Coordinates of C-alpha atoms in Angstrom, one line a residue:
Chain A
M1 CA -16.6 73.5 73.6
V2 CA -16.0 76.5 71.1
K3 CA -13.1 74.6 69.8
Y4 CA -15.5 71.6 69.2
T5 CA -17.8 74.0 67.5
I6 CA -15.2 75.1 65.3
K7 CA -14.0 71.9 64.4
R8 CA -17.5 70.8 63.8
F9 CA -18.3 73.3 61.3
G10 CA -14.9 73.2 59.6
L11 CA -15.9 69.3 59.1
A12 CA -19.3 70.4 57.7
A13 CA -17.9 73.0 55.4
L14 CA -15.6 70.2 54.1
I15 CA -18.3 68.1 53.5
L16 CA -20.2 70.7 51.5
L17 CA -17.2 71.3 49.4
V18 CA -16.9 67.5 48.2
A19 CA -20.6 67.4 47.8
V20 CA -20.5 70.5 45.6
T21 CA -17.7 69.3 43.7
T22 CA -19.2 66.0 43.0
M23 CA -22.4 67.5 41.7
F24 CA -20.5 69.9 39.6
L25 CA -18.4 67.2 38.0
M26 CA -21.6 64.8 37.5
I27 CA -23.5 67.5 35.8
R28 CA -20.5 68.1 33.6
A29 CA -20.0 64.4 32.9
V30 CA -23.9 64.4 31.8
P31 CA -23.4 64.1 27.7
G32 CA -24.6 66.8 25.7
D33 CA -23.9 70.6 25.6
P34 CA -25.7 72.9 27.9
V35 CA -25.5 75.8 25.7
S36 CA -27.3 74.1 22.8
I37 CA -30.0 72.7 25.4
M38 CA -30.5 76.4 26.9
L39 CA -30.7 78.1 23.5
G40 CA -32.6 75.5 21.6
P41 CA -31.6 74.1 18.1
R42 CA -32.1 77.2 16.3
A43 CA -29.4 79.2 18.2
T44 CA -26.6 81.0 15.8
P45 CA -23.0 79.9 16.6
E46 CA -22.3 83.5 17.7
L47 CA -24.7 83.3 20.2
K48 CA -23.6 80.3 21.3
A49 CA -20.1 81.4 21.7
I50 CA -21.3 84.1 23.8
L51 CA -23.3 82.1 26.3
T52 CA -20.3 79.4 26.5
A53 CA -17.6 82.5 27.5
Q54 CA -20.7 84.0 29.7
M55 CA -20.8 80.5 31.4
A56 CA -17.2 79.9 31.4
L57 CA -17.6 76.7 29.5
D58 CA -14.7 77.4 27.5
Q59 CA -12.5 77.3 30.2
P60 CA -10.6 73.9 31.8
I61 CA -12.6 72.1 34.0
W62 CA -10.7 72.9 37.3
R63 CA -11.2 76.6 36.4
Q64 CA -14.7 76.2 35.7
L65 CA -14.8 74.6 39.5
L66 CA -12.8 77.7 40.9
I67 CA -15.2 80.0 39.1
Y68 CA -18.3 78.2 40.5
L69 CA -17.0 77.8 44.1
G70 CA -15.8 81.5 43.9
G71 CA -19.4 82.5 43.3
L72 CA -20.7 80.2 45.9
L73 CA -18.5 82.2 48.3
R74 CA -20.3 85.3 47.2
G75 CA -23.5 83.9 47.3
D76 CA -23.8 83.9 43.4
L77 CA -25.8 80.4 42.7
G78 CA -26.0 81.4 38.8
V79 CA -28.9 82.7 36.9
D80 CA -32.2 81.3 35.8
V81 CA -31.8 80.4 32.3
F82 CA -35.5 81.3 31.5
S83 CA -36.3 84.6 33.9
Q84 CA -32.7 85.6 34.0
R85 CA -33.2 86.0 37.9
S86 CA -30.3 85.3 40.4
V87 CA -30.7 81.6 41.4
S88 CA -30.1 82.3 45.0
D89 CA -33.2 84.8 45.0
I90 CA -35.5 82.2 43.6
V91 CA -34.0 79.5 46.1
F92 CA -34.3 81.7 49.3
Q93 CA -37.5 82.7 48.1
Q94 CA -38.8 79.4 48.3
L95 CA -36.7 78.4 51.1
P96 CA -38.4 79.6 54.3
Y97 CA -41.6 77.9 53.3
T98 CA -39.8 74.3 53.1
L99 CA -38.3 75.3 56.3
E100 CA -41.2 76.2 58.3
L101 CA -43.0 73.1 56.9
I102 CA -40.1 70.8 58.2
L103 CA -39.7 73.0 61.5
V104 CA -43.1 72.5 62.4
S105 CA -43.6 69.0 61.5
I106 CA -40.5 67.8 63.6
G107 CA -41.5 70.0 66.3
W108 CA -44.8 68.4 67.1
S109 CA -43.8 65.0 66.0
A110 CA -40.7 64.9 68.5
M111 CA -42.7 66.3 71.0
L112 CA -45.3 63.9 71.0
G113 CA -43.2 61.0 70.1
I114 CA -40.8 61.6 72.9
A115 CA -43.9 62.1 75.5
M116 CA -45.3 58.4 74.0
G117 CA -41.9 56.8 74.3
A118 CA -41.0 58.1 77.5
Y119 CA -44.5 57.0 79.0
A120 CA -44.5 53.8 77.7
A121 CA -41.0 53.1 78.9
A122 CA -42.0 54.1 82.3
H123 CA -45.0 51.5 82.4
P124 CA -43.6 48.8 80.4
N125 CA -45.6 45.7 79.1
T126 CA -48.8 47.6 80.5
M127 CA -52.2 48.0 78.4
I128 CA -51.2 51.8 77.6
D129 CA -47.5 50.2 76.5
R130 CA -49.0 48.1 74.0
V131 CA -51.8 50.5 72.6
T132 CA -48.7 53.2 72.0
A133 CA -46.7 50.3 70.4
A134 CA -49.6 49.8 68.0
I135 CA -50.3 53.2 67.2
S136 CA -46.6 53.8 66.5
V137 CA -46.3 51.2 64.3
S138 CA -49.1 51.9 62.3
F139 CA -48.2 55.6 62.0
I140 CA -44.7 54.5 60.7
A141 CA -46.4 52.5 58.4
A142 CA -48.3 55.3 56.7
P143 CA -47.0 57.0 53.7
A144 CA -46.7 60.9 53.9
F145 CA -48.4 61.2 50.5
V146 CA -51.3 59.1 51.7
V147 CA -51.2 60.7 54.8
A148 CA -51.4 64.0 52.8
L149 CA -54.3 62.9 50.6
L150 CA -56.8 61.5 53.4
T151 CA -56.1 64.4 55.8
L152 CA -57.0 66.8 52.5
L153 CA -60.2 64.9 51.6
V154 CA -61.0 64.7 55.4
F155 CA -60.2 68.1 56.8
A156 CA -60.2 70.6 54.0
V157 CA -62.7 69.3 51.5
K158 CA -65.3 67.4 53.9
L159 CA -65.0 68.9 57.2
Q160 CA -63.2 72.3 55.7
W161 CA -61.5 73.0 59.0
F162 CA -58.2 73.9 57.3
P163 CA -57.2 75.2 54.1
A164 CA -56.4 73.2 51.4
I165 CA -53.8 74.7 49.2
G166 CA -51.1 77.3 49.2
A167 CA -49.1 78.5 52.0
G168 CA -51.1 81.5 53.2
E169 CA -50.3 85.1 54.1
G170 CA -49.7 86.4 57.7
F171 CA -48.7 84.4 60.8
A172 CA -52.2 83.0 61.8
D173 CA -53.0 82.2 58.0
R174 CA -49.7 80.7 57.6
M175 CA -50.0 78.7 60.5
S176 CA -53.4 77.1 59.6
H177 CA -52.1 76.3 55.9
L178 CA -49.3 74.3 57.9
V179 CA -51.5 72.1 60.2
L180 CA -52.6 69.6 57.3
P181 CA -49.2 69.4 55.8
S182 CA -47.3 69.1 59.1
I183 CA -49.6 66.2 60.0
A184 CA -48.9 64.3 57.1
I185 CA -45.3 64.7 57.3
G186 CA -45.0 64.3 61.2
L187 CA -47.0 61.3 61.5
S188 CA -44.9 59.0 60.9
W189 CA -42.3 60.3 63.0
V190 CA -44.1 60.2 65.8
G191 CA -44.5 56.5 65.4
Y192 CA -40.6 56.2 64.8
I193 CA -39.5 58.5 67.7
A194 CA -41.9 57.1 70.1
R195 CA -40.2 53.6 69.5
L196 CA -36.9 54.9 69.4
V197 CA -37.4 56.9 72.6
R198 CA -38.9 54.0 74.2
A199 CA -36.4 51.4 73.4
S200 CA -33.5 53.9 74.3
M201 CA -35.3 54.6 77.6
L202 CA -35.8 50.9 78.7
E203 CA -32.0 50.7 78.1
V204 CA -31.4 53.6 80.5
M205 CA -33.8 52.8 82.9
G206 CA -32.0 49.2 83.3
E207 CA -28.8 51.2 84.2
S208 CA -27.4 51.2 87.9
H209 CA -27.3 55.1 88.2
I210 CA -31.5 55.0 87.9
R211 CA -31.4 52.7 90.6
T212 CA -28.8 55.0 92.7
A213 CA -31.3 57.6 92.3
R214 CA -34.4 55.6 93.3
A215 CA -32.3 54.7 96.5
F216 CA -32.0 58.3 97.1
G217 CA -35.8 58.2 96.9
L218 CA -36.0 60.7 94.3
S219 CA -39.4 60.8 92.6
E220 CA -40.4 58.8 89.8
P221 CA -41.4 61.7 87.3
R222 CA -38.2 63.1 88.0
I223 CA -36.3 60.0 87.4
V224 CA -37.6 59.2 84.3
G225 CA -38.2 62.8 82.9
I226 CA -34.5 64.0 83.9
Y227 CA -32.3 61.5 84.9
A228 CA -33.3 58.6 82.3
L229 CA -34.6 61.1 79.4
R230 CA -31.7 63.3 79.6
I231 CA -29.6 60.0 78.3
A232 CA -32.4 58.6 76.5
I233 CA -32.7 61.5 74.3
L234 CA -29.5 61.3 72.7
P235 CA -29.7 59.0 69.9
V236 CA -33.1 60.8 69.2
V237 CA -31.2 64.5 68.7
T238 CA -28.9 62.5 66.0
V239 CA -31.9 60.9 64.5
I240 CA -33.8 64.1 64.2
G241 CA -30.7 65.9 62.8
V242 CA -30.2 63.3 59.7
G243 CA -34.3 63.3 59.6
M244 CA -34.3 67.2 58.7
G245 CA -32.1 66.4 55.6
F246 CA -34.1 63.4 54.9
L247 CA -37.4 65.7 55.1
L248 CA -36.3 68.2 52.6
S249 CA -36.6 65.5 49.8
S250 CA -39.8 63.8 51.4
A251 CA -41.4 67.4 51.6
V252 CA -41.8 67.3 47.9
F253 CA -44.6 64.9 47.8
T254 CA -46.5 67.0 50.6
E255 CA -45.7 70.3 48.7
I256 CA -47.0 68.9 45.6
V257 CA -50.2 67.5 47.5
F258 CA -50.9 70.8 49.1
A259 CA -49.6 72.8 46.2
R260 CA -47.4 74.6 48.6
P261 CA -44.2 76.8 47.2
G262 CA -41.3 75.3 48.6
L263 CA -38.0 74.0 47.6
G264 CA -39.4 70.6 46.9
K265 CA -41.6 71.9 44.2
L266 CA -39.2 74.2 42.8
V267 CA -36.5 71.3 42.2
I268 CA -39.4 69.3 40.3
D269 CA -40.7 72.5 38.5
S270 CA -37.2 73.2 37.5
I271 CA -35.8 69.4 36.7
T272 CA -39.2 69.3 34.0
T273 CA -38.0 72.4 32.4
R274 CA -34.5 71.5 32.1
N275 CA -33.4 74.6 34.3
Y276 CA -30.1 73.6 35.3
P277 CA -28.6 76.2 37.3
V278 CA -31.9 76.4 39.4
V279 CA -32.0 72.6 39.9
M280 CA -28.3 72.8 41.1
G281 CA -28.8 75.5 43.5
S282 CA -31.8 74.1 45.1
V283 CA -29.9 70.9 45.5
L284 CA -27.0 72.6 46.9
V285 CA -28.9 74.6 49.4
S286 CA -30.6 71.4 50.6
T287 CA -27.1 69.7 50.8
A288 CA -26.2 72.4 52.8
L289 CA -29.3 72.2 55.1
F290 CA -28.7 68.7 55.7
V291 CA -25.1 69.1 56.4
I292 CA -25.7 71.9 58.9
S293 CA -28.4 70.1 60.5
T294 CA -26.3 66.9 61.3
A295 CA -23.6 69.2 62.6
L296 CA -26.2 71.1 64.8
A297 CA -27.3 67.9 66.1
D298 CA -23.7 66.8 66.9
L299 CA -23.6 70.2 69.0
I300 CA -26.7 69.5 70.9
N301 CA -25.4 66.4 71.8
A302 CA -22.3 68.0 73.1
I303 CA -24.1 70.1 75.0
L304 CA -26.4 67.5 76.1
D305 CA -23.8 65.0 77.1
P306 CA -20.5 65.7 78.6
R307 CA -18.8 62.7 77.8
A308 CA -19.0 63.4 74.1
R309 CA -17.6 66.9 74.8
A310 CA -14.6 65.4 76.8
D311 CA -13.7 63.3 73.8
L312 CA -13.4 66.1 71.5
Chain B
M1 CA -31.4 42.9 121.4
S2 CA -33.6 46.1 122.2
D3 CA -31.6 48.2 120.5
A4 CA -31.9 46.4 117.2
L5 CA -32.0 48.9 114.1
L6 CA -32.9 46.5 111.7
E7 CA -34.4 42.9 112.3
I8 CA -34.9 40.2 109.3
D9 CA -37.0 37.2 110.5
N10 CA -37.6 34.2 108.1
L11 CA -37.2 36.3 105.2
C12 CA -38.2 34.2 102.1
V13 CA -37.6 35.5 98.2
D14 CA -38.3 34.3 95.4
Y15 CA -38.0 35.4 91.9
E16 CA -40.6 34.2 89.4
T17 CA -38.9 33.0 86.4
A18 CA -40.1 30.7 82.9
R19 CA -38.2 27.6 84.6
G20 CA -40.2 28.0 87.7
D21 CA -39.6 30.1 91.2
L22 CA -36.1 30.8 91.8
K23 CA -35.7 30.5 95.6
A24 CA -33.2 33.4 96.1
L25 CA -33.5 33.6 99.9
R26 CA -34.7 31.2 102.4
D27 CA -35.5 31.7 105.9
I28 CA -33.0 34.8 106.6
T29 CA -32.7 35.8 110.1
F30 CA -30.4 38.1 111.8
N31 CA -30.6 41.6 112.9
I32 CA -28.4 44.9 113.1
N33 CA -28.2 46.8 116.1
K34 CA -27.6 50.6 116.5
G35 CA -24.0 51.6 115.6
E36 CA -22.9 48.3 114.6
I37 CA -21.2 47.3 111.6
V38 CA -22.3 43.7 110.5
G39 CA -20.7 42.0 107.3
I40 CA -22.3 39.6 105.2
V41 CA -19.9 37.3 103.3
G42 CA -20.6 34.6 100.5
E43 CA -19.9 33.8 97.1
S44 CA -21.6 35.4 94.1
G45 CA -25.2 34.3 93.9
C46 CA -25.6 33.7 97.5
G47 CA -28.4 36.0 97.4
K48 CA -26.4 39.1 99.1
S49 CA -27.6 41.7 96.5
T50 CA -31.1 40.2 96.8
L51 CA -31.3 41.0 100.4
I52 CA -30.2 44.6 99.9
S53 CA -32.6 45.1 97.3
A54 CA -35.2 43.4 99.7
I55 CA -34.2 45.8 102.6
L56 CA -35.3 49.1 100.3
R57 CA -37.9 47.5 97.8
L58 CA -35.5 48.4 95.2
I59 CA -36.5 44.9 93.5
A60 CA -37.1 43.4 90.3
P61 CA -40.7 43.4 89.0
N62 CA -40.4 39.4 89.0
T63 CA -39.4 39.3 92.9
R64 CA -42.0 37.7 94.9
F65 CA -42.0 38.0 98.9
R66 CA -43.0 34.6 100.3
N67 CA -42.7 34.9 103.8
G68 CA -40.9 37.0 106.7
E69 CA -40.4 40.1 107.7
I70 CA -37.9 43.0 107.7
R71 CA -38.5 45.4 110.5
F72 CA -36.9 48.9 110.8
K73 CA -37.1 50.6 113.9
G74 CA -39.7 48.2 114.5
E75 CA -41.7 48.9 111.5
D76 CA -41.9 45.9 108.8
L77 CA -40.8 47.3 105.7
L78 CA -42.3 44.7 103.4
T79 CA -45.8 45.9 104.0
A80 CA -45.1 49.7 104.4
S81 CA -46.4 51.5 101.7
E82 CA -44.7 52.6 98.7
E83 CA -44.3 56.2 100.0
K84 CA -43.2 55.0 103.5
I85 CA -40.5 53.3 101.8
R86 CA -39.8 56.1 99.5
S87 CA -39.3 58.5 102.6
L88 CA -36.7 55.9 103.9
R89 CA -34.7 55.6 101.0
G90 CA -31.6 58.0 101.4
S91 CA -33.0 59.4 104.5
D92 CA -32.9 56.7 107.1
I93 CA -31.3 54.1 105.1
S94 CA -28.6 54.8 102.3
I95 CA -27.0 52.5 99.8
V96 CA -23.3 52.7 98.4
F97 CA -23.6 50.4 95.3
Q98 CA -21.2 47.8 94.2
D99 CA -19.9 49.4 90.7
P100 CA -18.5 53.2 91.4
M101 CA -18.1 53.4 87.7
Q102 CA -21.9 53.1 86.9
T103 CA -23.7 54.5 89.9
H104 CA -23.5 58.2 88.9
N105 CA -25.9 59.5 86.4
P106 CA -23.1 60.4 83.5
V107 CA -24.7 64.0 82.2
I108 CA -25.6 65.3 85.4
S109 CA -22.8 67.4 87.3
I110 CA -21.7 65.7 90.6
G111 CA -23.0 69.0 92.4
N112 CA -26.3 68.8 90.8
Q113 CA -26.7 65.1 91.8
M114 CA -25.7 66.0 95.4
V115 CA -28.3 69.1 95.7
D116 CA -30.9 66.7 94.1
I117 CA -30.4 64.1 96.5
Q118 CA -31.3 66.5 99.3
H119 CA -34.8 67.3 98.1
R120 CA -36.3 66.8 101.4
S121 CA -34.5 69.8 102.7
K122 CA -36.1 73.1 102.3
A123 CA -32.9 74.8 102.4
P124 CA -31.7 77.3 99.3
K125 CA -29.7 75.8 96.7
A126 CA -26.3 77.6 97.7
E127 CA -26.8 76.2 101.1
K128 CA -27.1 72.6 99.6
R129 CA -24.3 72.9 97.4
A130 CA -22.2 74.1 100.3
Y131 CA -23.1 71.0 102.3
A132 CA -22.3 68.8 99.5
A133 CA -18.9 70.7 99.2
K134 CA -18.2 70.0 103.0
M135 CA -19.2 66.2 102.4
L136 CA -16.9 66.0 99.4
A137 CA -14.2 67.7 101.7
A138 CA -15.1 65.1 104.2
V139 CA -14.3 61.9 101.9
G140 CA -11.4 63.8 100.9
I141 CA -12.0 65.0 97.4
P142 CA -9.4 68.1 97.1
D143 CA -11.1 71.4 95.9
P144 CA -14.6 70.1 96.6
D145 CA -16.0 73.6 95.4
A146 CA -14.5 73.3 91.9
R147 CA -15.3 69.8 91.6
L148 CA -18.8 69.8 92.3
N149 CA -19.3 71.6 88.6
Q150 CA -17.5 68.3 87.0
Y151 CA -19.2 65.3 85.7
P152 CA -18.6 61.6 86.9
H153 CA -16.4 60.7 83.8
E154 CA -14.1 63.4 85.2
F155 CA -13.5 61.4 88.5
S156 CA -11.5 58.4 89.1
G157 CA -12.8 55.0 90.2
G158 CA -11.7 55.5 93.7
M159 CA -12.9 59.1 93.9
R160 CA -16.2 58.1 92.6
Q161 CA -16.7 55.5 95.2
R162 CA -15.8 58.2 97.9
I163 CA -18.3 60.5 96.3
A164 CA -21.1 57.8 96.3
I165 CA -20.1 57.4 100.2
A166 CA -20.3 61.0 100.6
M167 CA -23.6 61.1 98.9
A168 CA -24.9 57.9 101.1
L169 CA -23.8 59.9 104.3
M170 CA -25.3 63.4 103.5
S171 CA -28.7 62.5 105.1
E172 CA -26.7 61.2 108.4
P173 CA -28.6 57.7 107.9
D174 CA -29.3 55.4 110.7
L175 CA -28.2 52.8 108.4
L176 CA -25.5 52.5 105.3
I177 CA -25.7 49.2 103.5
A178 CA -22.4 49.0 101.7
D179 CA -22.6 46.3 98.6
E180 CA -19.1 45.2 97.9
P181 CA -17.9 48.9 97.7
T182 CA -14.4 48.3 97.5
T183 CA -14.6 45.3 95.1
A184 CA -14.1 47.3 91.9
L185 CA -11.0 49.1 93.5
D186 CA -7.4 47.9 93.4
A187 CA -6.0 47.3 97.0
T188 CA -4.5 50.5 98.1
L189 CA -7.6 52.1 97.6
E190 CA -9.5 49.4 99.2
V191 CA -7.8 50.3 102.4
Q192 CA -8.5 53.9 102.1
I193 CA -12.0 53.6 101.3
I194 CA -12.1 51.0 104.3
E195 CA -10.5 53.5 106.8
R196 CA -12.5 56.2 105.7
L197 CA -15.7 54.1 106.5
K198 CA -14.3 53.3 109.8
N199 CA -13.8 57.0 110.6
L200 CA -17.1 58.1 109.1
Q201 CA -19.1 55.4 111.3
K202 CA -17.4 57.0 114.3
D203 CA -18.4 60.7 113.2
F204 CA -21.8 59.8 112.2
G205 CA -22.8 56.9 114.6
C206 CA -24.8 55.0 111.8
S207 CA -24.9 51.6 111.7
I208 CA -23.2 49.7 108.5
L209 CA -24.4 46.8 106.6
F210 CA -21.1 45.6 104.6
I211 CA -21.3 43.1 102.0
S212 CA -18.3 41.7 100.7
H213 CA -16.6 38.5 99.7
H214 CA -13.4 39.9 100.9
L215 CA -12.9 38.2 104.5
G216 CA -9.9 40.5 105.2
V217 CA -12.1 43.4 104.7
I218 CA -14.7 42.1 106.7
A219 CA -12.6 41.1 109.7
E220 CA -11.2 44.7 109.5
L221 CA -14.0 46.8 109.6
C222 CA -17.1 44.5 111.1
D223 CA -18.1 43.7 114.4
R224 CA -20.4 40.6 113.5
V225 CA -20.5 38.7 110.4
V226 CA -23.3 36.6 108.7
V227 CA -22.1 33.9 106.2
M228 CA -24.5 33.3 103.5
Y229 CA -24.6 30.2 101.2
A230 CA -26.9 29.7 98.4
G231 CA -29.7 32.0 99.6
A232 CA -29.3 30.9 103.2
V233 CA -27.6 31.9 106.6
V234 CA -25.2 29.1 107.2
E235 CA -23.4 31.0 110.1
S236 CA -23.2 33.9 112.1
G237 CA -21.3 35.5 115.0
T238 CA -19.1 37.7 116.0
V239 CA -15.8 38.2 113.7
R240 CA -13.7 36.7 116.1
E241 CA -15.9 33.9 116.6
V242 CA -16.5 33.1 113.3
F243 CA -13.3 33.7 111.7
H244 CA -11.3 31.9 114.5
N245 CA -13.6 29.3 115.5
P246 CA -16.0 28.7 112.4
K247 CA -18.8 26.3 113.1
H248 CA -19.8 25.4 109.6
P249 CA -17.8 23.4 106.9
Y250 CA -18.5 26.0 104.6
T251 CA -17.2 28.9 106.3
K252 CA -14.2 26.8 107.2
R253 CA -13.7 26.1 103.6
L254 CA -14.2 29.8 102.6
I255 CA -11.5 30.9 105.0
E256 CA -9.1 28.4 103.9
C257 CA -9.8 29.4 100.4
D258 CA -9.2 33.3 101.1
P259 CA -5.8 33.9 99.2
G260 CA -4.8 36.2 102.4
H261 CA -4.8 33.2 104.4
I262 CA -2.4 31.0 102.6
K263 CA 0.9 31.4 104.0
E264 CA 3.1 29.1 101.4
R265 CA 3.4 29.7 97.7
A266 CA 0.6 27.2 96.2
R267 CA 0.9 25.6 92.9
V268 CA -2.8 26.0 92.7
L269 CA -5.0 27.9 95.0
P270 CA -7.3 25.9 97.0
T271 CA -11.2 26.0 95.9
I272 CA -14.2 24.4 97.3
P273 CA -15.2 21.4 94.7
G274 CA -18.3 21.4 93.1
E275 CA -21.2 24.2 92.5
V276 CA -23.8 26.2 94.0
P277 CA -26.9 24.2 93.7
D278 CA -29.6 25.4 91.3
L279 CA -31.8 27.7 93.3
A280 CA -35.0 26.8 90.9
N281 CA -34.6 23.1 91.8
L282 CA -33.1 22.7 95.4
P283 CA -31.7 19.4 96.5
S284 CA -33.6 18.3 99.8
G285 CA -31.5 18.5 103.1
C286 CA -28.6 20.6 103.8
I287 CA -27.9 22.9 100.8
F288 CA -24.0 22.4 101.3
R289 CA -24.3 18.6 101.6
D290 CA -23.1 17.8 97.7
R291 CA -19.7 19.9 98.2
C292 CA -19.4 19.1 102.0
L293 CA -16.4 16.8 103.0
Q294 CA -18.3 15.8 106.0
A295 CA -21.5 14.9 105.0
M296 CA -23.3 12.5 106.5
D297 CA -26.8 10.3 106.5
R298 CA -28.3 13.1 108.7
C299 CA -27.6 15.8 106.3
T300 CA -30.3 14.6 104.0
S301 CA -32.8 16.9 106.6
V302 CA -32.3 20.4 106.8
P303 CA -30.2 21.3 109.6
P304 CA -31.7 24.3 111.9
L305 CA -29.5 27.6 112.7
T306 CA -28.7 26.8 116.4
D307 CA -27.1 28.9 118.7
I308 CA -23.3 27.8 119.5
T309 CA -22.5 30.5 121.8
E310 CA -24.6 33.6 123.1
S311 CA -23.7 35.4 120.1
Q312 CA -22.6 32.4 117.4
R313 CA -25.2 30.3 115.4
A314 CA -24.4 27.8 112.8
A315 CA -26.9 25.5 110.6
C316 CA -24.9 22.5 110.9
W317 CA -25.6 18.7 112.3
L318 CA -22.0 18.4 113.2
N319 CA -22.5 20.9 116.0
H320 CA -25.5 18.8 117.1
M321 CA -23.3 15.5 117.2
E322 CA -20.3 17.8 118.9
A323 CA -23.0 18.5 121.7
A324 CA -24.2 14.8 122.1
E325 CA -20.7 13.6 122.5

């Protein structure tokens, strides 16, 4: 298990290295001189030369890459062009807002989705199964920004149950600020996970070992909730792992609608102001989170499934 | 017959399908006495598996019980409550299933599965584990205490089948149903498993319903044998009677086709020509008529299962002819 963990995170680091390198080269391949963009049209050649040297742009490209990677290892993501603040400070200041949004969204939708899917699979082709299917499909079909706007209108503006914008201060306030955005993001995931769990569960319930469990008189809740669900959950863990990364980007809409601080909003703001170091830094952190969450999903699967552990 | 443990009377089971009712079991009648080993033999699709799922009501949703009774210790299982059936499962009646590679939960350790099936016992978990280890030792798994922590994929097929047998015997059932327990195993393992079943039966004194298409295994292990064809019992009797003096043409052909029976090197293995009739669209008369070499006019009506000797019964008109002559 320890060996597998090291191997899996080694792979994650390698993926991240490739991603960073690609991103770095892509930005360098874009025509135009970053120094001119940063300093504007009226900059003096001396000023340009100083900044070029400062950003190591006069070095060959492989040295630039090494310098950048070296900075990354020290946690240095560069400097904000406008405020001269460290990019890592800016990104890590915004990161918790996005993380709490994603974790809460995935958390509630996974719990509800798994319960719905397992229940539907335990009672296939009944009225309840059909109703959950209809609910799931309509949830999947609802785009996050539409749900965001609707919940905002109904629960924040009309009913005034929950705050409309911002992220809040202190635990209780932050949680109440999370309710509507996490509904907006999580709703389609509820449907998606419920469908996935149902399909996966039905497959497992047809396997011989379930018949064995029944032949030993184990209770139906135990068979469904432990013997079948522990296997049916495996693909869901993988999907959630990938979904976490996907959510980093789809959270952008929700963060804008609810005017929440966060990584998504930071990226949009810095793209519109051509603040390249911040764009690069926040995309890099998102990529890292994506790679880490898929690696974590694999690890959780290895813990849940002894067969996967044995193969590695 | 007063010491009958399981009595099956005129059991008729259908599967409802889009093509109409599939008559999977028709008029099945036989019983198993206390401490007896009864074998069921027949081709694939003859209803062996339907029969054992019917006994424990581990049935597919489209199964319909049309007629008959299955009595266990005098109580009808078909009309018993779901609660009652569940209380028998894994305590009074245990099953060893066909495919040892699929029979255990792949993500739960063998030890936990063996502790879980003792859910009726109030004993502390450590005691249940100790009992599980003892049972593993009884079926010849070396180092049982350590192996309890392992998962099914860490055992070989033969070991898994022995574990399945150990699990089935844990509750000291009155009836052990073994559904082709050796089919997925190679020949040497098969012999080992049969020997072990025999010894365990002596130790625990349970009755065994042993399902197989391997005649040699049935002859080796069983006291009595029931021959099934296309969802019906065609012949039953002691192993000696049925194998040495078969009274149904199907049994005769089955014995002739058994590879263990063929003494000389054959160019082509003998088979029974023709196919098992379509159970959704049964032909009239004797079900074996189309494949029977001795079919005659009288076979257009269904032959009843009649007593040949005190213990042997067969469903063939030929026996009536002999009796008449």
